[in-house]
Amino acid sequence: MKKELLNIVEKKCKNCKACELAKTRHNVVFSDGNADSASIVLIGEAPGETEDMSGTPFVGRAGQLLNDFLNDAGLSRENDLYIINTVKCRPPENRVPTDEEKAACEKYLHAQIDIMNPKAIVFCGATALKSFWHDQKVQISKIRGNWFNVTINNKEYRAMAIFHPSYLLRNHSMEEGSPRRLMQQDLAEIKNSLNMAAVC
Ligand code: URA
């Protein structure tokens, strides 16, 4: 059911020319994961080169690292998560998407969340978080790991922000309190909350 509704949005999104990114993209990168079984929506920033060429989010180096962390936490990319990006087309040189590009993509992002109606939203990195957060000076390092509520299209969702895996590619330490250790803790908390929801 969800898949059918998402297919309609995906068709529109694949023909989108609402911003300049349409001129340079190879593929619109719409989503990955099983929409019918996933109870978490994970939102990244925008496709990189590998994603642009393949049409699938988080399949490059950052995506592979994300997979490792998800596996370690016992979260299944195939069944538990529906993975999307704030912006569906690759910004040249992987720059941060502009406000105009984010605004042009917002209707697809909101439709995906609305249709998925997830138990939890995970904002992966600052771009995803700031698309839904009032204070644009918010720092992931300050609020990661804490549940908060976010309202999208008049519906309230539980949400958590986590580090972006690109940041973890530059930070290798596994010391107590290091970004990689905090990522492990945050994903364990997310997995735990899914188990709790299954019991309740
Ligand atoms: N970074 C993102 O935020 N999304 C991707 O799909 C790949 C890298």
Short mmCIF file of C-alpha atoms and ligand atoms in Angstrom, two decimals:
data_model
loop_
_atom_site.label_atom_id
_atom_site.label_comp_id
_atom_site.label_asym_id
_atom_site.label_seq_id
_atom_site.Cartn_x
_atom_site.Cartn_y
_atom_site.Cartn_z
CA MET A 1 0.00 0.00 0.00
CA LYS A 2 2.71 2.47 1.03
CA LYS A 3 4.83 1.31 -1.90
CA GLU A 4 2.07 2.15 -4.37
CA LEU A 5 1.59 5.66 -3.00
CA LEU A 6 5.35 6.23 -2.95
CA ASN A 7 5.61 5.04 -6.56
CA ILE A 8 3.29 7.87 -7.59
CA VAL A 9 5.48 10.44 -5.80
CA GLU A 10 8.65 8.85 -7.20
CA LYS A 11 7.37 9.15 -10.78
CA LYS A 12 6.74 12.87 -10.29
CA CYS A 13 10.08 13.35 -8.55
CA LYS A 14 11.97 11.61 -11.38
CA ASN A 15 10.59 14.16 -13.86
CA CYS A 16 11.23 17.15 -11.58
CA LYS A 17 12.99 20.18 -13.04
CA ALA A 18 12.17 22.59 -10.21
CA CYS A 19 15.79 23.54 -9.56
CA GLU A 20 19.17 23.74 -11.30
CA LEU A 21 20.28 20.32 -10.01
CA ALA A 22 18.06 18.70 -12.67
CA LYS A 23 20.56 19.88 -15.31
CA THR A 24 23.57 18.06 -13.85
CA ARG A 25 22.10 14.94 -12.24
CA HIS A 26 22.47 11.47 -13.72
CA ASN A 27 19.71 10.00 -11.55
CA VAL A 28 17.11 11.24 -9.13
CA VAL A 29 17.90 9.38 -5.91
CA PHE A 30 14.50 8.75 -4.36
CA SER A 31 14.82 6.10 -1.62
CA ASP A 32 16.07 2.73 -0.46
CA GLY A 33 14.54 0.14 1.86
CA ASN A 34 11.29 -1.74 2.19
CA ALA A 35 8.58 0.90 2.60
CA ASP A 36 6.03 -1.66 3.78
CA SER A 37 8.14 -3.10 6.61
CA ALA A 38 10.27 -0.10 7.65
CA SER A 39 9.28 1.73 10.82
CA ILE A 40 12.14 4.24 10.77
CA VAL A 41 12.73 6.94 8.15
CA LEU A 42 16.40 7.94 7.99
CA ILE A 43 17.07 11.26 6.24
CA GLY A 44 20.49 12.22 4.89
CA GLU A 45 21.66 15.34 3.06
CA ALA A 46 21.87 14.73 -0.70
CA PRO A 47 23.28 12.12 -3.09
CA GLY A 48 27.03 12.01 -3.68
CA GLU A 49 28.72 10.81 -6.85
CA THR A 50 28.14 7.07 -6.29
CA GLU A 51 24.51 7.66 -5.39
CA ASP A 52 24.00 9.93 -8.42
CA MET A 53 25.40 7.23 -10.71
CA SER A 54 23.50 4.33 -9.09
CA GLY A 55 20.21 6.03 -8.16
CA THR A 56 20.36 4.63 -4.60
CA PRO A 57 21.03 6.65 -1.42
CA PHE A 58 23.99 5.92 0.87
CA VAL A 59 25.89 3.41 -1.26
CA GLY A 60 29.27 5.22 -1.43
CA ARG A 61 31.95 5.20 1.30
CA ALA A 62 29.76 7.03 3.79
CA GLY A 63 26.89 4.66 3.04
CA GLN A 64 29.07 1.61 3.57
CA LEU A 65 30.16 2.96 6.93
CA LEU A 66 26.53 3.65 7.82
CA ASN A 67 25.70 0.02 6.91
CA ASP A 68 28.43 -1.22 9.27
CA PHE A 69 27.03 0.84 12.14
CA LEU A 70 23.46 -0.27 11.38
CA ASN A 71 24.50 -3.95 11.27
CA ASP A 72 26.38 -3.63 14.56
CA ALA A 73 23.26 -2.16 16.17
CA GLY A 74 21.12 -5.00 14.80
CA LEU A 75 19.17 -2.66 12.54
CA SER A 76 18.31 -4.03 9.10
CA ARG A 77 18.75 -1.59 6.23
CA GLU A 78 16.47 -3.82 4.14
CA ASN A 79 13.61 -4.22 6.63
CA ASP A 80 13.74 -1.62 9.42
CA LEU A 81 14.72 1.51 7.52
CA TYR A 82 13.39 3.62 4.70
CA ILE A 83 16.38 5.74 3.63
CA ILE A 84 15.97 9.06 1.87
CA ASN A 85 17.72 12.39 1.40
CA THR A 86 16.66 15.98 2.04
CA VAL A 87 17.50 16.77 -1.59
CA LYS A 88 17.08 14.07 -4.23
CA CYS A 89 19.63 15.24 -6.83
CA ARG A 90 23.39 15.58 -6.43
CA PRO A 91 24.73 19.09 -5.83
CA PRO A 92 27.86 19.63 -7.97
CA GLU A 93 31.11 18.84 -6.11
CA ASN A 94 28.96 17.51 -3.24
CA ARG A 95 28.42 21.02 -1.88
CA VAL A 96 25.72 21.56 0.75
CA PRO A 97 22.32 22.06 -0.94
CA THR A 98 21.09 25.67 -1.11
CA ASP A 99 17.87 26.87 0.54
CA GLU A 100 16.27 27.07 -2.93
CA GLU A 101 17.20 23.46 -3.71
CA LYS A 102 15.87 22.31 -0.35
CA ALA A 103 12.64 24.26 -0.89
CA ALA A 104 12.20 22.74 -4.37
CA CYS A 105 12.52 19.22 -2.93
CA GLU A 106 10.46 19.76 0.21
CA LYS A 107 7.19 18.50 -1.23
CA TYR A 108 8.75 15.12 -2.08
CA LEU A 109 10.41 14.83 1.32
CA HIS A 110 7.20 15.68 3.16
CA ALA A 111 5.15 13.30 0.99
CA GLN A 112 7.60 10.46 1.72
CA ILE A 113 7.34 11.06 5.48
CA ASP A 114 3.57 11.46 5.34
CA ILE A 115 3.07 8.19 3.46
CA MET A 116 5.58 6.28 5.60
CA ASN A 117 4.08 7.58 8.88
CA PRO A 118 7.16 6.20 10.69
CA LYS A 119 7.53 5.32 14.40
CA ALA A 120 10.69 7.41 14.38
CA ILE A 121 12.60 9.80 12.13
CA VAL A 122 16.40 9.80 12.23
CA PHE A 123 18.07 12.98 10.99
CA CYS A 124 21.47 11.95 9.73
CA GLY A 125 23.65 15.06 9.82
CA ALA A 126 23.07 18.80 10.05
CA THR A 127 21.39 19.44 6.67
CA ALA A 128 18.58 16.98 7.40
CA LEU A 129 18.13 18.25 10.95
CA LYS A 130 18.11 21.94 9.98
CA SER A 131 15.34 21.35 7.45
CA PHE A 132 13.05 20.74 10.44
CA TRP A 133 14.69 22.72 13.25
CA HIS A 134 13.90 26.37 14.03
CA ASP A 135 17.39 27.38 15.22
CA GLN A 136 19.77 27.17 12.26
CA LYS A 137 22.73 27.35 14.61
CA VAL A 138 21.80 23.98 16.13
CA GLN A 139 24.74 21.59 16.51
CA ILE A 140 24.35 17.86 16.04
CA SER A 141 26.96 17.26 18.75
CA LYS A 142 24.71 19.07 21.27
CA ILE A 143 21.39 17.38 20.56
CA ARG A 144 22.29 13.95 19.12
CA GLY A 145 21.14 10.97 21.10
CA ASN A 146 18.07 12.74 22.55
CA TRP A 147 14.53 12.07 21.43
CA PHE A 148 12.46 15.10 20.49
CA ASN A 149 9.17 15.68 18.67
CA VAL A 150 8.90 17.17 15.22
CA THR A 151 5.69 18.25 13.47
CA ILE A 152 5.44 17.72 9.72
CA ASN A 153 2.19 18.34 7.81
CA ASN A 154 0.36 18.63 11.15
CA LYS A 155 1.55 15.21 12.32
CA GLU A 156 3.92 14.75 15.23
CA TYR A 157 6.79 12.27 15.06
CA ARG A 158 9.48 11.09 17.49
CA ALA A 159 12.85 12.01 16.14
CA MET A 160 16.55 11.78 16.87
CA ALA A 161 19.58 13.34 15.21
CA ILE A 162 22.75 11.32 14.65
CA PHE A 163 26.14 12.14 13.19
CA HIS A 164 26.51 11.92 9.42
CA PRO A 165 28.77 8.99 8.42
CA SER A 166 30.95 11.36 6.32
CA TYR A 167 31.95 12.99 9.59
CA LEU A 168 32.81 9.59 11.03
CA LEU A 169 34.98 8.82 7.99
CA ARG A 170 37.19 11.67 9.20
CA ASN A 171 37.08 10.63 12.88
CA HIS A 172 38.45 7.15 13.46
CA SER A 173 38.75 7.08 17.24
CA MET A 174 36.71 4.46 19.12
CA GLU A 175 37.54 5.97 22.51
CA GLU A 176 34.78 6.46 25.06
CA GLY A 177 32.92 9.68 24.08
CA SER A 178 34.31 9.75 20.50
CA PRO A 179 31.85 10.39 17.62
CA ARG A 180 32.01 6.73 16.52
CA ARG A 181 31.23 5.50 20.06
CA LEU A 182 28.36 8.02 20.32
CA MET A 183 27.00 6.81 16.95
CA GLN A 184 26.99 3.24 18.31
CA GLN A 185 25.13 4.40 21.42
CA ASP A 186 22.57 6.38 19.42
CA LEU A 187 21.78 3.52 17.05
CA ALA A 188 21.51 1.12 20.00
CA GLU A 189 18.97 3.50 21.56
CA ILE A 190 17.03 3.66 18.28
CA LYS A 191 17.03 -0.14 18.00
CA ASN A 192 15.95 -0.42 21.63
CA SER A 193 13.05 1.97 21.09
CA LEU A 194 11.85 -0.20 18.20
CA ASN A 195 11.87 -3.27 20.43
CA MET A 196 9.93 -1.34 23.10
CA ALA A 197 7.36 -0.25 20.53
CA ALA A 198 6.93 -3.90 19.50
CA VAL A 199 6.23 -4.92 23.12
CA CYS A 200 3.75 -2.08 23.87
N1 URA B 1 25.40 11.43 1.93
C1 URA B 1 24.08 11.65 2.08
O1 URA B 1 23.69 12.47 2.88
N2 URA B 1 23.25 10.94 1.36
C2 URA B 1 23.65 10.00 0.50
O2 URA B 1 22.80 9.36 -0.11
C3 URA B 1 25.03 9.77 0.38
C4 URA B 1 25.90 10.50 1.08
#
